[in-house]
Amino acid sequence: MVGKAGGGARRVRLVLLGIVLALVGAGSWVVWELRVVAAHLADGDPARGTYLQDPERADRTAAAVLDGLVVEVEAPRDDTPTPAGSEAAAEPAGSATPVRSRPEGDWRPSSPLEARSTAPEPAIGALFSPGGDWDADHHCSAAVVQSPDGDLLVTAAHCVYRGGFRTNLAFVPGYRDGVAPYGVWVPTRIEVDPRWTESADPDHDVAFVRVRRPGHPGERLEDVTGAPAIRFDPRLPAPARVVGYPNDAEQPVDCYNTARAEGPAQVRLDCAGVPNGTSGGPILTDGPALIGVVGGRDGGGDETTSYSSRFDESTRALYARATGSP
């Protein structure tokens, strides 16, 4: 099975290479690499599943990401509807890869059932992790969700916690081809279920992340990008769409099919071509409403299937904790 957090397979290869090199006398190299990884992890409060990000560290992360991106002065919000009745192909300026979009309300399964490049969307973006931690530049995906303070992301727990909370995270909504049209946002607080920090329970592979935009005090992410509502205990089966950023691509992919229950605690959506890096990407249904994120079983799935931990009452409680809701 292939997990969908970016760099997973590469990390295994590098660890094995490190072992081999250590055996031939290059142990110092392995120690150095492990120190680099450890430098980007923090204990937080694993018993509760909470991490409060250090603002200065977050600002350094944002600066490192911004160093390689272009930030547009004004967000290019395009609300022009696509003509109904069929998919429309478009080729944005500066891109050699065509992207495809659909008219609103078209939830037909993709044909063939395979992800394809799609236009970026304001409320969906890539998670970056600069600093030489063995991951690609953007290693996971995330989505903005409606919240009282307008500052909340949802992603997979394995994108933000692996033996410690990742301290070098930055979210770029609407990312494409090195452009950050809505700025770069960094965590202020990360919440995961303690069952994830304790044992990486795949039934609880969900994280909520509160964010801010360095240099823009008071700006609310949701006001900039918009956001879908989150739906708990969704009725399944349901028409659905999965979206995410492959870690070796500069634009998102998406695929439509029917989301189905996979046992009591998992959701599955069968579509090929949803690769590493799409972990944490949203699974959306008509509304639009967010009913899952790529993660859960098998680290998010394999070559033909994406999974999500089911958004059940424990996810509702985690959302309430993240937002301070009663």
mmCIF file of C-alpha atoms in Angstrom:
data_model
loop_
_atom_site.group_PDB
_atom_site.id
_atom_site.type_symbol
_atom_site.label_atom_id
_atom_site.label_comp_id
_atom_site.label_asym_id
_atom_site.label_seq_id
_atom_site.Cartn_x
_atom_site.Cartn_y
_atom_site.Cartn_z
ATOM 1 C CA MET A 1 0.000 0.000 0.000
ATOM 2 C CA VAL A 2 1.174 3.534 -0.749
ATOM 3 C CA GLY A 3 0.611 6.200 1.882
ATOM 4 C CA LYS A 4 -0.284 9.596 0.494
ATOM 5 C CA ALA A 5 1.815 11.871 2.659
ATOM 6 C CA GLY A 6 4.601 13.177 0.499
ATOM 7 C CA GLY A 7 8.040 11.675 0.887
ATOM 8 C CA GLY A 8 6.946 8.482 2.644
ATOM 9 C CA ALA A 9 8.602 6.036 0.290
ATOM 10 C CA ARG A 10 11.594 8.321 -0.140
ATOM 11 C CA ARG A 11 11.993 8.577 3.635
ATOM 12 C CA VAL A 12 12.145 4.789 3.932
ATOM 13 C CA ARG A 13 14.789 4.643 1.197
ATOM 14 C CA LEU A 14 16.834 7.340 2.876
ATOM 15 C CA VAL A 15 16.676 5.594 6.240
ATOM 16 C CA LEU A 16 17.818 2.342 4.645
ATOM 17 C CA LEU A 17 20.599 4.202 2.845
ATOM 18 C CA GLY A 18 21.596 5.771 6.147
ATOM 19 C CA ILE A 19 21.853 2.343 7.757
ATOM 20 C CA VAL A 20 24.046 1.093 4.923
ATOM 21 C CA LEU A 21 26.292 4.134 5.106
ATOM 22 C CA ALA A 22 26.548 3.772 8.857
ATOM 23 C CA LEU A 23 27.742 0.225 8.383
ATOM 24 C CA VAL A 24 30.551 1.441 6.157
ATOM 25 C CA GLY A 25 31.640 4.174 8.504
ATOM 26 C CA ALA A 26 29.364 7.090 7.666
ATOM 27 C CA GLY A 27 27.481 7.117 10.937
ATOM 28 C CA SER A 28 28.032 10.851 11.414
ATOM 29 C CA TRP A 29 25.967 11.539 8.279
ATOM 30 C CA VAL A 30 23.028 9.587 9.736
ATOM 31 C CA VAL A 31 23.294 11.406 13.053
ATOM 32 C CA TRP A 32 23.280 14.747 11.219
ATOM 33 C CA GLU A 33 20.164 13.826 9.215
ATOM 34 C CA LEU A 34 18.326 12.677 12.327
ATOM 35 C CA ARG A 35 19.185 15.943 14.050
ATOM 36 C CA VAL A 36 17.729 17.868 11.100
ATOM 37 C CA VAL A 37 14.462 15.941 11.355
ATOM 38 C CA ALA A 38 14.315 16.273 15.154
ATOM 39 C CA ALA A 39 14.861 20.023 14.855
ATOM 40 C CA HIS A 40 11.435 20.276 13.212
ATOM 41 C CA LEU A 41 9.500 18.318 15.851
ATOM 42 C CA ALA A 42 8.075 19.384 19.201
ATOM 43 C CA ASP A 43 6.450 17.404 21.991
ATOM 44 C CA GLY A 44 3.531 19.758 22.581
ATOM 45 C CA ASP A 45 0.953 18.094 24.817
ATOM 46 C CA PRO A 46 0.609 14.571 23.401
ATOM 47 C CA ALA A 47 -1.764 13.474 26.179
ATOM 48 C CA ARG A 48 -4.236 16.069 24.973
ATOM 49 C CA GLY A 49 -3.122 16.190 21.353
ATOM 50 C CA THR A 50 -2.391 19.919 21.363
ATOM 51 C CA TYR A 51 0.513 22.017 20.156
ATOM 52 C CA LEU A 52 0.850 25.803 20.474
ATOM 53 C CA GLN A 53 3.223 27.040 17.797
ATOM 54 C CA ASP A 54 6.050 29.417 18.722
ATOM 55 C CA PRO A 55 5.344 32.633 16.762
ATOM 56 C CA GLU A 56 8.973 33.378 15.925
ATOM 57 C CA ARG A 57 9.544 29.868 14.626
ATOM 58 C CA ALA A 58 6.378 30.116 12.550
ATOM 59 C CA ASP A 59 7.500 33.456 11.102
ATOM 60 C CA ARG A 60 10.824 31.910 10.068
ATOM 61 C CA THR A 61 8.952 29.111 8.321
ATOM 62 C CA ALA A 62 6.767 31.589 6.467
ATOM 63 C CA ALA A 63 9.846 33.550 5.389
ATOM 64 C CA ALA A 64 11.520 30.382 4.107
ATOM 65 C CA VAL A 65 8.452 29.468 2.045
ATOM 66 C CA LEU A 66 7.955 33.022 0.773
ATOM 67 C CA ASP A 67 11.562 33.097 -0.382
ATOM 68 C CA GLY A 68 10.664 30.683 -3.187
ATOM 69 C CA LEU A 69 7.180 31.935 -4.090
ATOM 70 C CA VAL A 70 5.475 34.849 -5.764
ATOM 71 C CA VAL A 71 2.729 36.508 -3.713
ATOM 72 C CA GLU A 72 0.176 38.316 -5.827
ATOM 73 C CA VAL A 73 -0.972 41.707 -4.559
ATOM 74 C CA GLU A 74 -4.621 40.895 -5.055
ATOM 75 C CA ALA A 75 -6.198 37.469 -5.005
ATOM 76 C CA PRO A 76 -7.485 36.523 -8.467
ATOM 77 C CA ARG A 77 -11.018 35.564 -7.488
ATOM 78 C CA ASP A 78 -12.784 34.315 -10.604
ATOM 79 C CA ASP A 79 -16.465 33.728 -9.998
ATOM 80 C CA THR A 80 -17.371 33.311 -13.653
ATOM 81 C CA PRO A 81 -19.405 30.091 -13.942
ATOM 82 C CA THR A 82 -18.310 27.344 -16.288
ATOM 83 C CA PRO A 83 -20.914 26.628 -18.992
ATOM 84 C CA ALA A 84 -23.219 23.855 -17.798
ATOM 85 C CA GLY A 85 -23.529 20.476 -19.413
ATOM 86 C CA SER A 86 -19.939 19.461 -20.004
ATOM 87 C CA GLU A 87 -16.411 19.752 -18.672
ATOM 88 C CA ALA A 88 -14.448 22.700 -19.986
ATOM 89 C CA ALA A 89 -10.724 22.636 -20.635
ATOM 90 C CA ALA A 90 -8.591 25.676 -19.957
ATOM 91 C CA GLU A 91 -4.905 26.505 -20.075
ATOM 92 C CA PRO A 92 -3.909 29.232 -17.629
ATOM 93 C CA ALA A 93 -1.230 31.691 -18.609
ATOM 94 C CA GLY A 94 2.240 30.448 -17.826
ATOM 95 C CA SER A 95 1.217 26.790 -17.658
ATOM 96 C CA ALA A 96 1.880 24.085 -20.202
ATOM 97 C CA THR A 97 -0.442 21.624 -18.461
ATOM 98 C CA PRO A 98 -4.153 21.954 -19.249
ATOM 99 C CA VAL A 99 -6.509 21.892 -16.283
ATOM 100 C CA ARG A 100 -10.141 20.923 -16.286
ATOM 101 C CA SER A 101 -13.034 22.256 -14.273
ATOM 102 C CA ARG A 102 -16.705 21.372 -13.966
ATOM 103 C CA PRO A 103 -19.902 23.370 -13.697
ATOM 104 C CA GLU A 104 -21.220 23.721 -10.169
ATOM 105 C CA GLY A 105 -23.487 20.854 -9.179
ATOM 106 C CA ASP A 106 -22.022 18.308 -11.587
ATOM 107 C CA TRP A 107 -21.169 15.289 -9.409
ATOM 108 C CA ARG A 108 -20.994 12.609 -12.104
ATOM 109 C CA PRO A 109 -18.203 10.064 -11.533
ATOM 110 C CA SER A 110 -15.024 10.792 -13.466
ATOM 111 C CA SER A 111 -14.597 8.786 -16.645
ATOM 112 C CA PRO A 112 -12.214 7.070 -16.462
ATOM 113 C CA LEU A 113 -12.005 6.868 -12.651
ATOM 114 C CA GLU A 114 -8.675 8.615 -12.535
ATOM 115 C CA ALA A 115 -7.553 11.920 -11.077
ATOM 116 C CA ARG A 116 -6.582 14.682 -13.457
ATOM 117 C CA SER A 117 -5.152 18.154 -13.111
ATOM 118 C CA THR A 118 -7.673 20.740 -12.038
ATOM 119 C CA ALA A 119 -7.746 24.470 -11.496
ATOM 120 C CA PRO A 120 -6.619 25.618 -8.026
ATOM 121 C CA GLU A 121 -9.302 26.783 -5.596
ATOM 122 C CA PRO A 122 -8.984 29.444 -2.895
ATOM 123 C CA ALA A 123 -10.014 27.219 0.042
ATOM 124 C CA ILE A 124 -7.749 24.272 -0.867
ATOM 125 C CA GLY A 125 -3.988 24.432 -0.715
ATOM 126 C CA ALA A 126 -0.615 22.812 -0.205
ATOM 127 C CA LEU A 127 1.184 22.277 3.103
ATOM 128 C CA PHE A 128 4.853 23.226 2.880
ATOM 129 C CA SER A 129 7.612 22.119 5.254
ATOM 130 C CA PRO A 130 10.922 23.857 4.502
ATOM 131 C CA GLY A 131 14.132 22.971 6.258
ATOM 132 C CA GLY A 132 15.592 19.743 4.866
ATOM 133 C CA ASP A 133 13.329 17.322 6.756
ATOM 134 C CA TRP A 134 13.394 14.718 3.940
ATOM 135 C CA ASP A 135 9.989 15.777 2.623
ATOM 136 C CA ALA A 136 9.183 17.468 -0.666
ATOM 137 C CA ASP A 137 8.691 21.239 -0.644
ATOM 138 C CA HIS A 138 4.970 20.634 -0.191
ATOM 139 C CA HIS A 139 4.328 17.304 1.432
ATOM 140 C CA CYS A 140 0.574 17.326 2.143
ATOM 141 C CA SER A 141 -2.662 19.141 1.349
ATOM 142 C CA ALA A 142 -5.257 20.912 3.496
ATOM 143 C CA ALA A 143 -8.535 22.809 3.250
ATOM 144 C CA VAL A 144 -10.106 25.801 4.945
ATOM 145 C CA VAL A 145 -13.343 24.976 6.793
ATOM 146 C CA GLN A 146 -15.977 27.235 8.269
ATOM 147 C CA SER A 147 -15.300 28.183 11.884
ATOM 148 C CA PRO A 148 -16.348 30.945 14.296
ATOM 149 C CA ASP A 149 -13.011 32.768 14.033
ATOM 150 C CA GLY A 150 -12.451 32.096 10.332
ATOM 151 C CA ASP A 151 -8.931 30.732 10.860
ATOM 152 C CA LEU A 152 -9.280 26.945 10.657
ATOM 153 C CA LEU A 153 -7.761 24.276 8.399
ATOM 154 C CA VAL A 154 -8.442 20.569 8.363
ATOM 155 C CA THR A 155 -5.860 18.033 7.218
ATOM 156 C CA ALA A 156 -4.643 14.549 8.122
ATOM 157 C CA ALA A 157 -3.082 14.018 11.536
ATOM 158 C CA HIS A 158 -0.134 12.221 9.951
ATOM 159 C CA CYS A 159 0.672 15.440 8.061
ATOM 160 C CA VAL A 160 1.243 17.356 11.292
ATOM 161 C CA TYR A 161 2.270 14.756 13.875
ATOM 162 C CA ARG A 162 4.761 11.892 13.454
ATOM 163 C CA GLY A 163 6.510 11.184 16.719
ATOM 164 C CA GLY A 164 6.081 14.878 17.510
ATOM 165 C CA PHE A 165 4.274 17.938 16.201
ATOM 166 C CA ARG A 166 5.819 19.392 13.070
ATOM 167 C CA THR A 167 7.046 22.918 13.702
ATOM 168 C CA ASN A 168 7.904 23.869 10.100
ATOM 169 C CA LEU A 169 4.449 23.990 8.516
ATOM 170 C CA ALA A 170 3.019 26.638 6.219
ATOM 171 C CA PHE A 171 -0.238 26.598 4.250
ATOM 172 C CA VAL A 172 -0.508 28.154 0.790
ATOM 173 C CA PRO A 173 -4.160 28.315 -0.303
ATOM 174 C CA GLY A 174 -4.860 28.230 -4.026
ATOM 175 C CA TYR A 175 -1.211 27.387 -4.753
ATOM 176 C CA ARG A 176 -0.111 26.924 -8.353
ATOM 177 C CA ASP A 177 3.222 27.081 -10.180
ATOM 178 C CA GLY A 178 5.153 28.894 -7.468
ATOM 179 C CA VAL A 179 2.454 31.498 -6.874
ATOM 180 C CA ALA A 180 0.757 32.111 -3.512
ATOM 181 C CA PRO A 181 -2.316 34.109 -4.594
ATOM 182 C CA TYR A 182 -3.752 34.345 -1.057
ATOM 183 C CA GLY A 183 -0.536 34.560 0.921
ATOM 184 C CA VAL A 184 1.264 32.155 3.258
ATOM 185 C CA TRP A 185 -0.353 31.125 6.555
ATOM 186 C CA VAL A 186 1.251 29.451 9.556
ATOM 187 C CA PRO A 187 -0.168 27.518 12.513
ATOM 188 C CA THR A 188 -0.928 29.072 15.849
ATOM 189 C CA ARG A 189 -2.391 25.876 17.293
ATOM 190 C CA ILE A 190 -2.679 22.242 16.163
ATOM 191 C CA GLU A 191 -5.236 19.790 17.542
ATOM 192 C CA VAL A 192 -5.243 16.019 16.996
ATOM 193 C CA ASP A 193 -6.966 13.202 18.827
ATOM 194 C CA PRO A 194 -4.813 11.723 21.650
ATOM 195 C CA ARG A 195 -5.432 8.310 20.123
ATOM 196 C CA TRP A 196 -3.343 9.489 17.192
ATOM 197 C CA THR A 197 -0.423 10.738 19.296
ATOM 198 C CA GLU A 198 -0.516 7.548 21.362
ATOM 199 C CA SER A 199 -0.696 4.912 18.646
ATOM 200 C CA ALA A 200 -1.320 6.529 15.231
ATOM 201 C CA ASP A 201 -4.814 5.049 15.237
ATOM 202 C CA PRO A 202 -5.967 5.271 11.581
ATOM 203 C CA ASP A 203 -9.550 5.842 12.725
ATOM 204 C CA HIS A 204 -8.441 9.222 14.093
ATOM 205 C CA ASP A 205 -6.190 10.530 11.317
ATOM 206 C CA VAL A 206 -7.634 14.056 11.379
ATOM 207 C CA ALA A 207 -6.116 17.362 12.502
ATOM 208 C CA PHE A 208 -7.482 20.882 12.874
ATOM 209 C CA VAL A 209 -5.006 23.731 12.529
ATOM 210 C CA ARG A 210 -5.631 27.354 13.446
ATOM 211 C CA VAL A 211 -3.573 29.758 11.358
ATOM 212 C CA ARG A 212 -2.534 33.373 10.911
ATOM 213 C CA ARG A 213 -0.815 35.323 8.136
ATOM 214 C CA PRO A 214 2.504 36.837 9.261
ATOM 215 C CA GLY A 215 2.652 40.566 8.626
ATOM 216 C CA HIS A 216 -1.133 40.862 8.314
ATOM 217 C CA PRO A 217 -2.478 41.072 11.883
ATOM 218 C CA GLY A 218 -6.212 40.597 12.150
ATOM 219 C CA GLU A 219 -6.669 39.165 8.662
ATOM 220 C CA ARG A 220 -8.978 36.135 8.659
ATOM 221 C CA LEU A 221 -8.232 33.297 6.271
ATOM 222 C CA GLU A 222 -11.883 32.474 5.668
ATOM 223 C CA ASP A 223 -12.589 36.068 4.640
ATOM 224 C CA VAL A 224 -9.880 35.759 1.994
ATOM 225 C CA THR A 225 -10.600 32.294 0.607
ATOM 226 C CA GLY A 226 -14.120 31.351 1.624
ATOM 227 C CA ALA A 227 -14.697 27.889 3.077
ATOM 228 C CA PRO A 228 -17.045 24.908 2.860
ATOM 229 C CA ALA A 229 -18.998 23.767 5.886
ATOM 230 C CA ILE A 230 -17.846 20.626 7.649
ATOM 231 C CA ARG A 231 -20.358 17.789 7.888
ATOM 232 C CA PHE A 232 -20.180 15.206 10.677
ATOM 233 C CA ASP A 233 -21.684 11.723 10.431
ATOM 234 C CA PRO A 234 -22.380 12.170 6.709
ATOM 235 C CA ARG A 235 -24.981 9.944 5.136
ATOM 236 C CA LEU A 236 -23.248 7.437 2.852
ATOM 237 C CA PRO A 237 -23.031 6.530 0.040
ATOM 238 C CA ALA A 238 -22.827 10.050 -1.364
ATOM 239 C CA PRO A 239 -21.483 11.701 -4.527
ATOM 240 C CA ALA A 240 -18.027 13.007 -3.688
ATOM 241 C CA ARG A 241 -14.867 14.599 -4.972
ATOM 242 C CA VAL A 242 -11.302 14.255 -3.697
ATOM 243 C CA VAL A 243 -8.788 17.081 -4.230
ATOM 244 C CA GLY A 244 -5.103 17.332 -3.385
ATOM 245 C CA TYR A 245 -1.624 18.413 -4.400
ATOM 246 C CA PRO A 246 0.790 15.664 -5.506
ATOM 247 C CA ASN A 247 4.176 16.378 -3.979
ATOM 248 C CA ASP A 248 5.829 16.384 -7.395
ATOM 249 C CA ALA A 249 3.266 18.669 -9.071
ATOM 250 C CA GLU A 250 2.594 22.392 -8.998
ATOM 251 C CA GLN A 251 -1.162 22.201 -9.359
ATOM 252 C CA PRO A 252 -3.897 20.098 -7.741
ATOM 253 C CA VAL A 253 -5.630 16.997 -9.052
ATOM 254 C CA ASP A 254 -9.205 15.914 -8.433
ATOM 255 C CA CYS A 255 -11.477 12.954 -9.055
ATOM 256 C CA TYR A 256 -15.216 12.327 -8.676
ATOM 257 C CA ASN A 257 -16.900 9.116 -7.549
ATOM 258 C CA THR A 258 -19.177 7.822 -4.809
ATOM 259 C CA ALA A 259 -17.898 7.965 -1.214
ATOM 260 C CA ARG A 260 -18.825 4.807 0.685
ATOM 261 C CA ALA A 261 -18.455 3.531 4.225
ATOM 262 C CA GLU A 262 -15.543 1.155 4.766
ATOM 263 C CA GLY A 263 -16.497 -0.413 8.065
ATOM 264 C CA PRO A 264 -17.701 1.731 10.959
ATOM 265 C CA ALA A 265 -14.823 4.224 11.054
ATOM 266 C CA GLN A 266 -13.507 4.735 7.508
ATOM 267 C CA VAL A 267 -14.706 6.279 4.250
ATOM 268 C CA ARG A 268 -13.417 5.187 0.851
ATOM 269 C CA LEU A 269 -13.490 6.747 -2.585
ATOM 270 C CA ASP A 270 -12.210 4.695 -5.512
ATOM 271 C CA CYS A 271 -10.174 6.750 -7.983
ATOM 272 C CA ALA A 272 -6.748 6.067 -9.430
ATOM 273 C CA GLY A 273 -3.984 8.617 -9.682
ATOM 274 C CA VAL A 274 -4.293 10.291 -6.262
ATOM 275 C CA PRO A 275 -0.618 10.073 -5.240
ATOM 276 C CA ASN A 276 1.761 11.066 -2.442
ATOM 277 C CA GLY A 277 1.228 14.630 -1.292
ATOM 278 C CA THR A 278 -2.554 14.481 -1.474
ATOM 279 C CA SER A 279 -2.822 13.356 2.146
ATOM 280 C CA GLY A 280 -4.957 15.846 4.038
ATOM 281 C CA GLY A 281 -6.744 16.906 0.879
ATOM 282 C CA PRO A 282 -10.505 17.320 1.260
ATOM 283 C CA ILE A 283 -13.231 14.886 0.316
ATOM 284 C CA LEU A 284 -16.207 17.047 -0.584
ATOM 285 C CA THR A 285 -19.839 16.330 -1.292
ATOM 286 C CA ASP A 286 -22.699 18.366 -2.688
ATOM 287 C CA GLY A 287 -23.321 21.577 -0.812
ATOM 288 C CA PRO A 288 -20.412 21.850 -0.948
ATOM 289 C CA ALA A 289 -19.624 20.223 2.368
ATOM 290 C CA LEU A 290 -16.423 18.624 3.584
ATOM 291 C CA ILE A 291 -16.926 15.030 4.772
ATOM 292 C CA GLY A 292 -13.361 13.732 5.043
ATOM 293 C CA VAL A 293 -9.664 14.228 4.374
ATOM 294 C CA VAL A 294 -7.302 11.814 2.660
ATOM 295 C CA GLY A 295 -5.774 9.717 5.422
ATOM 296 C CA GLY A 296 -6.839 6.933 7.727
ATOM 297 C CA ARG A 297 -6.437 3.396 6.476
ATOM 298 C CA ASP A 298 -3.096 2.593 4.807
ATOM 299 C CA GLY A 299 -1.921 6.170 5.296
ATOM 300 C CA GLY A 300 -4.627 7.424 2.967
ATOM 301 C CA GLY A 301 -4.878 4.604 0.442
ATOM 302 C CA ASP A 302 -3.128 3.056 -2.519
ATOM 303 C CA GLU A 303 -2.953 3.439 -6.290
ATOM 304 C CA THR A 304 -6.712 3.063 -6.796
ATOM 305 C CA THR A 305 -8.433 4.054 -3.532
ATOM 306 C CA SER A 306 -8.406 7.005 -1.145
ATOM 307 C CA TYR A 307 -9.520 6.657 2.468
ATOM 308 C CA SER A 308 -10.526 9.020 5.233
ATOM 309 C CA SER A 309 -11.174 8.559 8.920
ATOM 310 C CA ARG A 310 -14.912 8.968 9.299
ATOM 311 C CA PHE A 311 -16.005 12.359 10.632
ATOM 312 C CA ASP A 312 -17.861 10.940 13.627
ATOM 313 C CA GLU A 313 -18.651 12.267 17.101
ATOM 314 C CA SER A 314 -14.990 12.159 18.112
ATOM 315 C CA THR A 315 -14.154 14.381 15.127
ATOM 316 C CA ARG A 316 -16.974 16.708 16.109
ATOM 317 C CA ALA A 317 -15.485 16.923 19.618
ATOM 318 C CA LEU A 318 -12.034 17.636 18.146
ATOM 319 C CA TYR A 319 -13.503 20.426 16.011
ATOM 320 C CA ALA A 320 -15.233 21.880 19.084
ATOM 321 C CA ARG A 321 -11.944 21.819 20.971
ATOM 322 C CA ALA A 322 -10.112 23.487 18.098
ATOM 323 C CA THR A 323 -12.673 26.258 17.764
ATOM 324 C CA GLY A 324 -13.474 26.704 21.446
ATOM 325 C CA SER A 325 -17.102 25.850 20.698
ATOM 326 C CA PRO A 326 -19.326 24.580 23.546
#
